[in-house]
Amino acid sequence: MEYLKALAEFGIWTAIYPSGLGVIALGGEKIRVLARNALVTLCVGSAAWTVLLIALALSGLFFPVAIGILGWGVTIVFLVDPHRRRAMRDALPDWRWSLVPVALIVVVAGFLYAGFPKQSLLGERDEGIYAQHALHLLRAGTSRIDLQRLGIATDPAVEAIEQGRSPELPGIYPTGTAWTYQFSAATPVWMAMLGALLGPLAIFRLNAVIGVLNCLAFYALAVRCLPPGRRHWAVAALAAFAFQPAQVWISRNSLSEPFCAWFVLNGLWIAAFAISRRSAALGWFGGAMLGMSTLVRIDAVVFSLTASLAAVCFVAIDRTRGRSLASVAICIAAGCSLSTVLALLYFAVFVRPYLIGLADLVLPALSASLSCLLGAWLCSRMRFQPLSLRASNAMAWWAAAGFLAVFVYAMWIRPSVQPYALIESKLVPHLNGTRDYREISLGNLSAYLGTWVVLAAALGAGVGLWRVLRRPTAIAADWMMLFLFVPMTIYLWRPMISPDHVWAARRWVPTVFPAILVFAAIGAALVGSLAPRRVRTVAIAAVSLALSAHLLWQQREYLFLREDRDMVAQIEAIAGFLPVDSVSYVAGSGPLASALLSGFGRPVAMLPAQPQPLSAERLARYGGCAGRPCVIVHPSNQAIAGSGARTLAELPIVRVRRNTAFHAPARGVHQERSDWRITRIEP
């Protein structure tokens, strides 16, 4: 039966590509050309299934077997249609020997990503919350934590939370009798589907799969940004992208940035393709894929602003007949804004506390985005005259010079200029008043990629900006460079994240690292063009090997480390001593309580602060313990006095973890151990 169940659940994975072909076919003749790109088709299919999976999770109908059977139905419809089978064959790239280094890089990256996953289950940071959400979906079939079903809705500890006491359960919002997870369900639903097929521990390998796909999508993007004759430099950019420390770390983790980057990279490719084809329909479609990233991560609202600013820029410089380029850029921005607004409506209805906590960042970005879009549209309707060739040439030189001056300031002067910026956040108030270290963003970026890579990126970005404003020659590449430039600048200027590395680098994964590496490839190709052809080929190979070796050596202390190994088994051992039909209490650890509650479905609540030492007699009169036996999970050094207390077990939680630091890169690993006692209180 288990084999039949797994076979049924496998159906969704076979259906992603056919679903992408189906959605593309629905878009009409102008959209169907996208079916020639296998990665784009996969992205479109994954977007369609993501929306469906989220809807099922919210409605309490998340049943992997039924979803898999539906997927098999889609696959069978695809297989019996010869036209769609032919479309799939046409989408496969022709094999060329130049793809050998690309394949080698991707295979090695896949091994490093999938072979050493981090078992992030404790909700002290975001990755544990995503993992708990996925395990809860596998067990309960819903994104909501039903307190009535668990039997803890009337417990005094829970009622106190409903009356305003802090829940002390990271990543869980108390919203009535059905509590809500903090983040979008987009990543957890796919983690749960992979866990249903391969076992619960497989949830920690989803990002390895997405990370490999992102490598391929980034390579396609880099090739499109580079001019013909210089596109082999995309191999060096891919090596840096695949092996840089933040990419390796996050592809082993259970965070949402890789899935967000998946939609950004493919959406960018579609949008650039729309620009090159002068297709408004493709522009809407590419914008919608870019906006899908907001459904994955709420801070991706910045991409809507970016698309709108790119539209404003194209309105100002487009001198083509009929202003066709500006019209397509406006369609891209409109599609992105529409998709973004729909994603924010999802957060407003189903994850409202999270949206409220970020409202001071999200709402200004959305307002600016819609204002820029409206301004671009009005200017295009009023026959706004673009900048003259002379004016744009002059502006190009000033813009390039200004950018390089800002780069010099940010790289070597800004880190020592005081006063330093301080954190102000509603979501992490305990960090308020401390430094966010935004002043050393470029220095930290150099620590990840290498100073020469960042210098090459500065050259490439400056030249790219000059080329866009002076006389656009490769319009699609120019639009992509404009798009990448804005979020790169925003996230380097204000990372908006806890500043300890490698954690802080996750904010740069969707756009900063891709943008820097694309610009670095442009800069390196510009310098390399001065050399003879044979020398260029040798130089590309040497740079690719040197970058790979440098980046992997930089991670030598933890390249083959499995962080938090056996974490699930250790917490499961504690859960095994807790009853499933009565309330238990956890003292001293909100992350452990949330892992037991949502990860393993145990009806647990946080024990309110008690006088020290804990007294069995006092606990026996508390809440769910009154008049019946009760189980307490507490630190071993926090003894419970009294004759009514009986120790059931003492279990450790041992964690091997990477060190963190405010200056990247953090070096070394360390071990943490906490000992927990499970005590039964008799009435």
XYZ file of C-alpha atoms in Angstrom:
683
model
C 0.000 0.000 0.000
C 2.865 2.400 0.759
C 4.179 1.922 -2.781
C 0.749 2.689 -4.251
C 0.466 5.759 -2.030
C 3.887 7.007 -3.136
C 3.012 6.346 -6.776
C -0.163 8.406 -6.420
C 1.686 11.275 -4.687
C 4.294 11.341 -7.447
C 1.626 12.551 -9.851
C 1.991 16.222 -8.985
C 5.659 16.208 -9.993
C 4.864 14.746 -13.402
C 2.101 17.337 -13.883
C 4.113 20.536 -13.379
C 5.496 20.701 -16.909
C 2.240 19.733 -18.683
C 0.387 22.277 -16.541
C 2.834 24.954 -17.659
C 2.198 24.047 -21.281
C -1.538 24.194 -20.653
C -1.424 27.631 -19.034
C 0.798 28.954 -21.813
C -1.599 27.552 -24.434
C -4.482 29.387 -22.764
C -2.610 32.661 -23.236
C -3.131 32.652 -26.975
C -0.885 32.568 -29.994
C 1.526 35.268 -28.820
C 2.179 33.513 -25.506
C 2.644 30.022 -26.929
C 6.150 30.832 -28.066
C 7.201 30.500 -24.395
C 6.614 26.752 -24.635
C 9.957 26.533 -26.422
C 11.728 27.281 -23.123
C 11.599 24.299 -20.735
C 12.571 26.312 -17.635
C 9.910 28.947 -18.274
C 7.314 26.224 -18.820
C 8.282 24.605 -15.500
C 8.053 27.990 -13.785
C 4.578 28.664 -15.177
C 3.408 25.187 -14.147
C 4.826 25.579 -10.650
C 3.045 28.943 -10.326
C -0.306 27.391 -11.239
C 0.137 24.507 -8.815
C 1.362 26.826 -6.059
C -1.867 28.819 -6.183
C -3.930 25.619 -6.130
C -1.935 24.074 -3.260
C -2.258 27.221 -1.150
C -6.019 27.267 -1.757
C -6.282 23.615 -0.679
C -4.172 24.245 2.419
C -6.316 27.215 3.455
C -9.541 25.269 2.932
C -8.346 22.234 4.916
C -8.260 19.981 1.846
C -4.524 19.440 1.555
C -4.401 15.678 0.922
C -1.228 14.686 -0.982
C -2.675 11.431 -2.376
C -5.705 13.186 -3.898
C -3.483 15.998 -5.200
C -1.156 13.446 -6.770
C -4.052 11.653 -8.465
C -5.183 14.995 -9.898
C -1.632 15.478 -11.150
C -1.693 12.098 -12.878
C -4.924 13.129 -14.585
C -3.238 16.245 -15.979
C -0.257 14.159 -17.092
C -2.435 11.622 -18.918
C -4.264 14.404 -20.766
C -0.865 15.697 -21.823
C 0.403 12.302 -22.971
C -2.572 11.632 -25.228
C -2.180 14.985 -27.004
C 0.495 14.696 -29.734
C 0.766 18.473 -30.149
C 1.765 18.959 -26.504
C 4.222 16.065 -26.644
C 5.797 17.730 -29.683
C 5.954 21.040 -27.777
C 7.858 19.305 -24.990
C 10.392 17.846 -27.421
C 10.867 21.237 -29.088
C 11.578 22.863 -25.705
C 14.555 20.622 -24.961
C 17.801 22.470 -25.731
C 20.076 21.177 -28.455
C 23.178 19.581 -26.956
C 26.409 21.491 -27.491
C 29.855 20.748 -26.134
C 29.906 24.260 -24.674
C 27.242 23.089 -22.209
C 29.612 20.542 -20.616
C 31.037 23.004 -18.034
C 27.489 24.173 -17.258
C 26.404 20.575 -16.622
C 29.459 19.895 -14.420
C 28.827 22.995 -12.309
C 25.155 22.153 -11.848
C 25.851 18.512 -10.922
C 28.474 19.455 -8.319
C 26.170 22.154 -6.935
C 23.292 19.679 -6.709
C 25.471 17.278 -4.706
C 26.528 20.025 -2.291
C 22.947 21.281 -1.895
C 21.122 17.959 -1.474
C 23.808 15.944 0.289
C 24.034 18.034 3.443
C 20.614 19.442 4.419
C 20.056 21.422 7.584
C 17.263 19.974 9.752
C 15.789 23.325 10.725
C 12.854 22.523 13.006
C 13.107 24.758 16.049
C 11.297 28.021 15.335
C 13.928 30.337 16.759
C 14.406 31.598 13.217
C 12.335 31.555 10.062
C 13.488 28.236 8.604
C 12.068 26.304 11.557
C 8.666 27.912 11.036
C 8.546 26.835 7.385
C 9.475 23.270 8.418
C 6.829 23.166 11.157
C 4.224 24.471 8.721
C 5.113 21.705 6.245
C 4.917 18.960 8.884
C 1.600 20.353 10.098
C 0.236 20.221 6.534
C 1.309 16.583 6.214
C -0.409 15.643 9.451
C -3.510 17.870 9.556
C -4.153 18.755 5.891
C -4.625 22.442 6.693
C -2.573 25.595 7.230
C -4.529 26.481 10.350
C -3.724 25.215 13.847
C -7.117 24.137 15.145
C -7.020 24.583 18.926
C -10.406 22.911 19.397
C -9.217 19.816 17.586
C -6.054 19.725 19.677
C -8.069 20.171 22.859
C -6.265 23.231 24.170
C -8.689 26.019 23.195
C -9.968 26.410 26.766
C -6.642 25.965 28.524
C -5.785 28.934 30.793
C -2.431 29.451 29.065
C -4.147 29.694 25.667
C -6.959 31.897 26.984
C -4.364 34.235 28.447
C -2.795 34.546 24.989
C -6.195 35.381 23.485
C -6.523 38.101 26.127
C -3.248 39.721 25.128
C -0.381 37.820 26.766
C 2.576 37.223 24.445
C 2.255 33.723 22.937
C 6.035 33.069 23.133
C 5.546 30.706 20.174
C 7.749 32.054 17.362
C 6.135 32.136 13.950
C 2.592 31.491 15.178
C -0.061 34.204 15.403
C -2.968 33.749 17.861
C -6.007 34.417 15.660
C -9.051 33.030 17.438
C -9.456 29.283 17.778
C -7.463 28.628 14.593
C -3.967 30.023 14.855
C -2.029 31.229 11.818
C 1.532 30.694 10.632
C 3.586 33.821 10.104
C 4.707 33.463 6.503
C 3.241 32.557 3.148
C 2.247 28.929 2.626
C 3.850 28.894 -0.857
C 7.081 27.205 0.226
C 5.625 24.877 2.922
C 3.057 23.349 0.530
C 5.836 22.145 -1.774
C 7.926 20.992 1.179
C 4.929 18.972 2.336
C 4.381 17.414 -1.102
C 8.014 16.312 -1.258
C 7.793 15.017 2.322
C 4.666 13.039 1.493
C 6.491 11.298 -1.344
C 9.922 10.661 0.188
C 9.318 10.874 3.928
C 9.193 13.774 6.413
C 12.938 14.452 6.301
C 12.669 15.186 2.567
C 11.084 18.539 3.378
C 14.604 19.800 4.085
C 15.752 18.971 0.545
C 13.173 20.972 -1.429
C 15.476 23.973 -1.704
C 18.226 21.747 -3.099
C 15.948 20.995 -6.054
C 14.973 24.647 -6.454
C 18.603 25.711 -6.048
C 19.661 23.553 -8.995
C 16.829 24.940 -11.131
C 17.847 28.465 -10.116
C 21.384 27.777 -11.350
C 19.992 26.920 -14.780
C 17.645 29.924 -14.765
C 20.489 32.238 -13.764
C 22.684 30.907 -16.564
C 19.917 31.575 -19.102
C 19.536 35.099 -17.697
C 23.281 35.796 -17.808
C 23.503 34.590 -21.419
C 20.678 36.941 -22.385
C 22.327 39.929 -20.670
C 25.704 39.439 -22.358
C 26.268 40.606 -25.951
C 26.874 37.982 -28.669
C 30.483 36.854 -28.801
C 30.949 37.364 -25.054
C 28.341 34.963 -23.725
C 30.842 32.319 -22.622
C 31.478 34.561 -19.610
C 28.105 33.346 -18.351
C 29.899 30.103 -17.350
C 32.139 32.005 -14.928
C 29.112 33.860 -13.569
C 27.295 30.540 -13.084
C 30.253 29.065 -11.186
C 30.240 32.027 -8.803
C 26.452 31.892 -8.422
C 26.320 28.147 -7.729
C 29.218 27.937 -5.281
C 29.062 31.211 -3.377
C 28.549 30.540 0.371
C 25.083 32.077 0.748
C 23.693 30.073 -2.180
C 25.093 26.799 -0.813
C 23.801 27.548 2.699
C 20.305 28.596 1.695
C 19.877 25.674 -0.718
C 20.434 23.358 2.258
C 17.970 25.282 4.387
C 14.184 25.549 4.481
C 13.802 29.265 3.753
C 11.677 30.864 1.028
C 14.288 32.923 -0.853
C 15.177 30.174 -3.386
C 11.531 29.774 -4.433
C 11.200 33.569 -4.654
C 14.335 33.713 -6.827
C 12.850 31.010 -9.087
C 9.991 33.314 -10.089
C 12.213 36.395 -10.301
C 14.803 34.808 -12.606
C 12.246 33.242 -14.941
C 9.962 36.270 -14.844
C 12.912 38.425 -15.842
C 13.643 36.151 -18.789
C 10.019 36.297 -19.977
C 9.902 40.082 -19.574
C 13.138 40.524 -21.521
C 11.788 38.224 -24.221
C 8.646 40.379 -24.356
C 10.780 43.481 -24.839
C 12.727 41.869 -27.675
C 9.494 40.710 -29.384
C 7.667 44.030 -28.753
C 4.797 41.917 -27.337
C 2.392 43.470 -24.856
C 0.817 40.066 -24.125
C 4.192 38.577 -23.224
C 4.849 41.680 -21.124
C 1.730 41.094 -19.037
C 2.679 37.437 -18.646
C 6.281 38.178 -17.606
C 5.105 40.790 -15.135
C 2.663 38.318 -13.608
C 5.501 35.796 -13.082
C 7.612 38.494 -11.431
C 4.702 39.388 -9.166
C 4.334 35.730 -8.137
C 7.468 36.242 -6.066
C 5.397 38.401 -3.676
C 3.145 35.419 -2.987
C 6.272 33.613 -1.790
C 7.881 36.502 0.112
C 6.084 39.686 1.114
C 9.221 41.835 0.771
C 9.252 40.995 -2.962
C 6.824 43.929 -3.325
C 10.018 45.817 -4.209
C 9.989 44.121 -7.632
C 6.723 45.835 -8.500
C 8.391 49.170 -7.767
C 11.382 48.107 -9.847
C 9.248 47.199 -12.873
C 7.404 50.531 -12.630
C 10.662 52.506 -12.449
C 11.951 50.602 -15.484
C 8.748 51.588 -17.316
C 9.304 55.257 -16.417
C 12.869 55.022 -17.712
C 11.776 53.441 -20.992
C 9.116 56.117 -21.493
C 11.890 58.690 -21.124
C 14.356 57.086 -23.554
C 12.209 55.165 -26.051
C 12.547 56.712 -29.484
C 11.141 53.800 -31.506
C 8.203 54.271 -33.863
C 4.922 53.999 -31.972
C 6.769 53.929 -28.630
C 6.497 50.137 -28.729
C 9.253 49.535 -26.165
C 7.674 51.859 -23.608
C 4.295 50.194 -24.135
C 5.728 46.749 -23.424
C 7.602 48.023 -20.355
C 4.331 49.480 -19.045
C 2.586 46.136 -19.627
C 5.320 44.350 -17.670
C 4.913 46.789 -14.785
C 1.117 46.492 -14.908
C 1.243 42.677 -14.847
C 3.699 42.729 -11.966
C 1.626 45.262 -10.004
C -1.593 43.305 -10.521
C 0.001 40.054 -9.399
C 1.585 41.825 -6.428
C -1.720 43.352 -5.315
C -3.395 39.922 -5.450
C -0.564 38.438 -3.387
C -0.891 41.197 -0.796
C -4.631 40.538 -0.620
C -3.755 36.955 0.306
C -1.603 38.242 3.168
C -4.297 40.741 4.201
C -6.963 38.028 4.473
C -5.015 35.019 5.729
C -1.775 36.322 7.315
C -2.921 39.757 8.419
C -0.705 40.181 11.525
C 2.382 39.670 9.376
C 1.245 42.264 6.832
C 0.427 44.735 9.613
C 3.907 44.248 11.069
C 5.484 45.167 7.725
C 2.926 47.770 6.640
C 5.352 50.682 7.057
C 7.582 49.074 4.400
C 5.054 47.364 2.135
C 2.510 50.161 1.708
C 5.007 52.912 0.705
C 6.639 50.536 -1.795
C 3.260 49.605 -3.296
C 2.106 53.245 -3.402
C 5.321 54.326 -5.118
C 4.999 51.446 -7.570
C 1.432 52.303 -8.565
C 2.274 56.023 -8.778
C 5.229 55.377 -11.100
C 3.123 53.042 -13.210
C 0.345 55.621 -13.496
C 2.871 58.331 -14.360
C 4.473 56.179 -17.056
C 1.077 55.348 -18.553
C -0.092 58.978 -18.541
C 3.118 60.157 -20.199
C 2.758 57.517 -22.899
C -0.882 58.526 -23.510
C -0.047 62.252 -23.668
C 2.604 61.689 -26.337
C 5.376 62.683 -23.987
C 8.478 63.459 -26.000
C 11.450 61.289 -25.056
C 14.793 62.792 -24.229
C 16.721 63.986 -27.237
C 19.740 61.990 -28.289
C 22.025 64.810 -27.165
C 20.362 65.065 -23.746
C 20.417 61.330 -23.165
C 24.090 61.141 -24.199
C 24.977 63.829 -21.676
C 22.862 62.172 -18.996
C 24.521 58.817 -19.694
C 27.984 60.156 -18.886
C 26.793 61.930 -15.743
C 24.832 58.857 -14.587
C 27.788 56.512 -15.087
C 30.168 58.908 -13.329
C 27.685 59.402 -10.486
C 27.245 55.665 -10.055
C 30.986 55.036 -9.869
C 31.353 57.875 -7.343
C 28.600 56.358 -5.189
C 30.298 52.968 -5.466
C 33.614 54.373 -4.245
C 31.817 56.080 -1.354
C 29.860 52.950 -0.401
C 32.873 50.649 -0.669
C 35.594 52.624 1.110
C 34.113 55.714 2.843
C 30.626 54.830 4.092
C 31.774 52.064 6.515
C 33.494 54.639 8.737
C 30.929 57.472 8.567
C 28.906 57.903 11.774
C 26.277 57.905 13.191
C 25.549 54.319 12.191
C 22.041 53.243 11.218
C 20.010 51.450 13.901
C 17.303 48.829 13.622
C 13.666 49.925 14.003
C 11.252 47.018 13.548
C 7.822 45.966 14.793
C 8.548 42.294 14.086
C 11.837 42.047 16.014
C 11.522 44.717 18.728
C 14.262 43.075 20.809
C 16.777 44.212 18.162
C 15.584 47.831 18.086
C 18.339 50.296 18.832
C 21.153 47.998 17.686
C 23.213 48.440 14.519
C 22.003 46.906 11.276
C 25.480 47.175 9.698
C 24.124 48.462 6.389
C 27.248 50.623 6.157
C 29.410 47.594 5.361
C 27.084 45.930 2.849
C 29.562 46.137 -0.024
C 32.385 44.951 2.209
C 30.343 41.931 3.242
C 29.409 41.282 -0.376
C 33.105 41.338 -1.259
C 33.753 38.814 1.505
C 31.291 36.415 -0.128
C 32.247 36.864 -3.774
C 35.712 38.415 -3.744
C 36.790 42.029 -4.159
C 37.688 41.574 -7.826
C 34.209 40.254 -8.587
C 32.606 43.304 -6.964
C 34.978 45.653 -8.817
C 34.121 43.951 -12.109
C 30.434 44.328 -11.221
C 30.923 48.052 -10.623
C 32.529 48.378 -14.045
C 29.764 46.336 -15.699
C 26.965 48.248 -13.957
C 28.491 51.609 -14.823
C 28.961 50.661 -18.466
C 25.499 49.094 -18.602
C 23.880 52.231 -17.183
C 25.794 54.369 -19.679
C 24.732 52.136 -22.565
C 21.046 52.118 -21.584
C 20.817 55.922 -21.417
C 23.101 56.754 -24.335
C 21.931 54.569 -27.161
C 20.191 51.259 -26.350
C 21.567 48.521 -28.591
C 20.380 45.291 -26.946
C 17.026 46.426 -25.626
C 16.071 43.230 -23.772
C 19.411 43.107 -21.967
C 19.137 46.818 -21.167
C 15.717 46.333 -19.578
C 17.011 43.451 -17.450
C 19.968 45.520 -16.271
C 17.636 48.349 -15.282
C 15.455 45.887 -13.392
C 18.362 44.257 -11.566
C 19.925 47.597 -10.680
C 17.103 48.899 -8.480
C 16.539 46.010 -5.987
C 20.299 45.476 -5.802
C 20.719 49.078 -4.700
C 17.784 48.950 -2.271
C 18.916 45.778 -0.492
C 22.538 46.911 -0.253
C 21.429 50.282 1.081
C 18.958 48.831 3.576
C 19.074 45.026 4.024
C 16.137 45.026 6.516
C 17.258 41.859 8.300
C 19.062 40.761 11.444
C 22.654 41.639 10.599
C 24.510 38.457 11.612
C 26.030 36.463 8.778
C 25.443 34.070 7.056
C 21.831 34.803 8.041
C 21.911 38.380 6.733
C 23.040 37.219 3.288
C 19.680 35.525 2.658
C 18.193 38.924 1.809
C 20.604 39.178 -1.124
C 19.843 35.770 -2.659
C 16.886 36.607 -4.966
C 18.421 39.661 -6.665
C 21.644 41.091 -5.211
C 23.882 38.108 -5.920
C 22.365 37.510 -9.389
C 22.652 41.223 -10.242
C 26.229 41.553 -9.018
C 27.311 38.448 -10.939
C 25.564 39.501 -14.147
C 27.206 42.929 -13.946
C 30.554 41.286 -13.114
C 30.240 39.082 -16.203
C 29.549 42.193 -18.313
C 32.580 43.947 -16.826
C 34.844 40.917 -17.268
C 33.650 40.442 -20.843
C 34.425 44.095 -21.564
C 37.988 43.734 -20.294
C 38.378 40.307 -21.910
C 37.355 41.662 -25.302
C 40.716 43.450 -25.448
C 42.512 40.097 -25.628
C 42.799 37.745 -28.646
C 40.065 35.128 -29.060
C 42.157 32.139 -27.926
C 43.343 34.017 -24.862
C 39.725 34.883 -24.011
C 38.735 31.203 -24.004
C 41.620 30.293 -21.702
C 40.840 33.280 -19.485
C 37.188 32.248 -19.079
C 38.195 28.713 -18.101
C 40.839 29.997 -15.678
C 38.496 32.503 -14.056
C 35.745 29.875 -13.696
C 38.109 27.368 -12.053
C 39.697 30.005 -9.826
C 36.335 31.337 -8.677
C 35.017 27.841 -7.953
C 38.132 26.872 -6.011
C 38.170 30.120 -4.039
C 34.496 29.972 -3.086
C 34.580 26.286 -2.100
C 37.816 26.699 -0.117
C 36.231 29.614 1.708
C 33.589 27.140 2.997
C 36.025 24.349 3.876
C 35.031 24.256 7.552
C 31.362 23.547 6.854
C 31.153 22.498 3.207
C 30.316 18.914 4.222
C 28.560 19.786 7.498
C 24.986 18.716 8.197
C 23.773 21.429 10.533
C 21.286 20.379 13.197
C 21.709 16.744 12.223
C 19.108 14.430 13.818
C 17.159 17.431 15.135
C 13.834 15.934 14.053
C 14.595 12.635 15.788
C 15.615 14.410 19.004
C 12.406 16.457 19.202
C 10.347 13.449 18.154
C 11.819 11.556 21.102
C 10.496 14.239 23.452
C 7.114 14.206 21.700
C 6.921 10.447 22.250
C 6.559 10.963 25.997
C 3.712 13.478 25.680
C 0.049 12.398 25.599
C -1.963 13.106 22.469
C -5.296 13.496 24.257
C -4.471 15.925 27.074
C -2.559 19.161 27.524
C 1.146 19.133 28.340
C 3.255 22.151 29.221
C 6.686 23.393 28.168
C 8.712 25.647 30.436
C 11.498 27.867 29.209
C 11.462 27.383 25.422
C 8.908 28.804 23.020
C 10.716 27.308 19.979
C 10.504 23.813 21.493
C 6.829 24.307 22.374
C 5.957 25.413 18.817
C 7.901 22.464 17.345
C 5.979 19.999 19.525
C 2.653 21.722 18.832
C 2.747 22.266 15.082
C 5.543 19.906 14.075
C 4.255 16.818 15.898
C 0.680 17.735 16.784
C 1.076 17.439 20.531
C -1.414 19.553 22.529
C 1.135 21.677 24.373
C 1.091 25.168 25.817
C 3.766 27.403 27.239
C 3.837 27.301 31.016
C 3.549 30.843 32.388
C 6.396 32.054 34.563
C 6.358 30.260 37.908
C 8.201 30.983 41.172
C 11.518 29.152 41.456
C 11.915 26.356 42.215
C 8.886 24.831 40.513
C 6.537 23.134 42.944
C 4.626 19.951 42.085
C 1.827 20.982 44.419
C 1.429 24.363 42.758
C 1.601 22.900 39.243
C -0.999 20.259 40.133
C -3.524 23.029 40.696
C -2.724 24.870 37.448
C -5.052 24.857 34.426
C -5.093 21.579 32.547
C -3.225 19.830 35.378
C -6.031 20.368 37.896
C -7.432 17.036 39.022
C -5.511 14.822 36.588
C -1.959 13.702 35.781
C -0.003 16.271 33.771
C 3.306 16.241 31.884
C 5.791 19.111 32.019
C 8.825 19.520 29.710
C 11.407 21.702 31.407
C 15.182 22.276 31.527
C 16.977 19.597 33.558
C 18.580 22.225 35.780
C 15.131 23.522 36.716
C 14.022 20.870 39.182
C 10.399 20.373 40.262
C 10.169 19.919 43.991
C 7.551 17.805 45.755
C 6.447 14.208 46.114
C 3.962 14.441 43.241
C 6.673 14.848 40.595
C 8.004 11.786 38.770
C 10.700 11.954 36.098
C 9.759 10.118 32.906
C 12.922 10.820 30.928
C 15.893 13.128 30.509
C 16.720 13.854 26.886
C 19.312 16.139 25.300
C 19.003 18.361 22.241
C 22.447 18.518 20.649
C 23.052 20.892 17.762
C 26.112 21.339 15.553
C 25.884 24.799 14.036
C 27.831 27.331 12.037
C 29.179 30.377 13.804
C 27.676 33.754 12.966
C 29.335 37.185 12.851
C 28.470 40.776 12.011
C 31.326 40.922 9.514
C 31.144 38.332 6.739
C 32.142 35.660 6.285
C 31.594 33.928 9.622
C 34.105 31.157 10.279
C 33.956 27.902 12.202
C 31.326 25.680 13.779
C 30.244 25.040 17.344
C 28.091 22.623 19.308
C 25.168 23.571 21.517
C 23.566 21.242 24.025
C 20.469 21.677 26.151
C 19.173 18.980 28.511
C 15.447 18.515 29.013
C 13.557 16.637 31.686
C 10.049 15.276 31.171
C 8.205 15.207 34.470
C 4.791 13.771 35.272
C 2.803 15.656 37.917
C 0.313 13.559 39.875
C -2.792 15.275 41.307
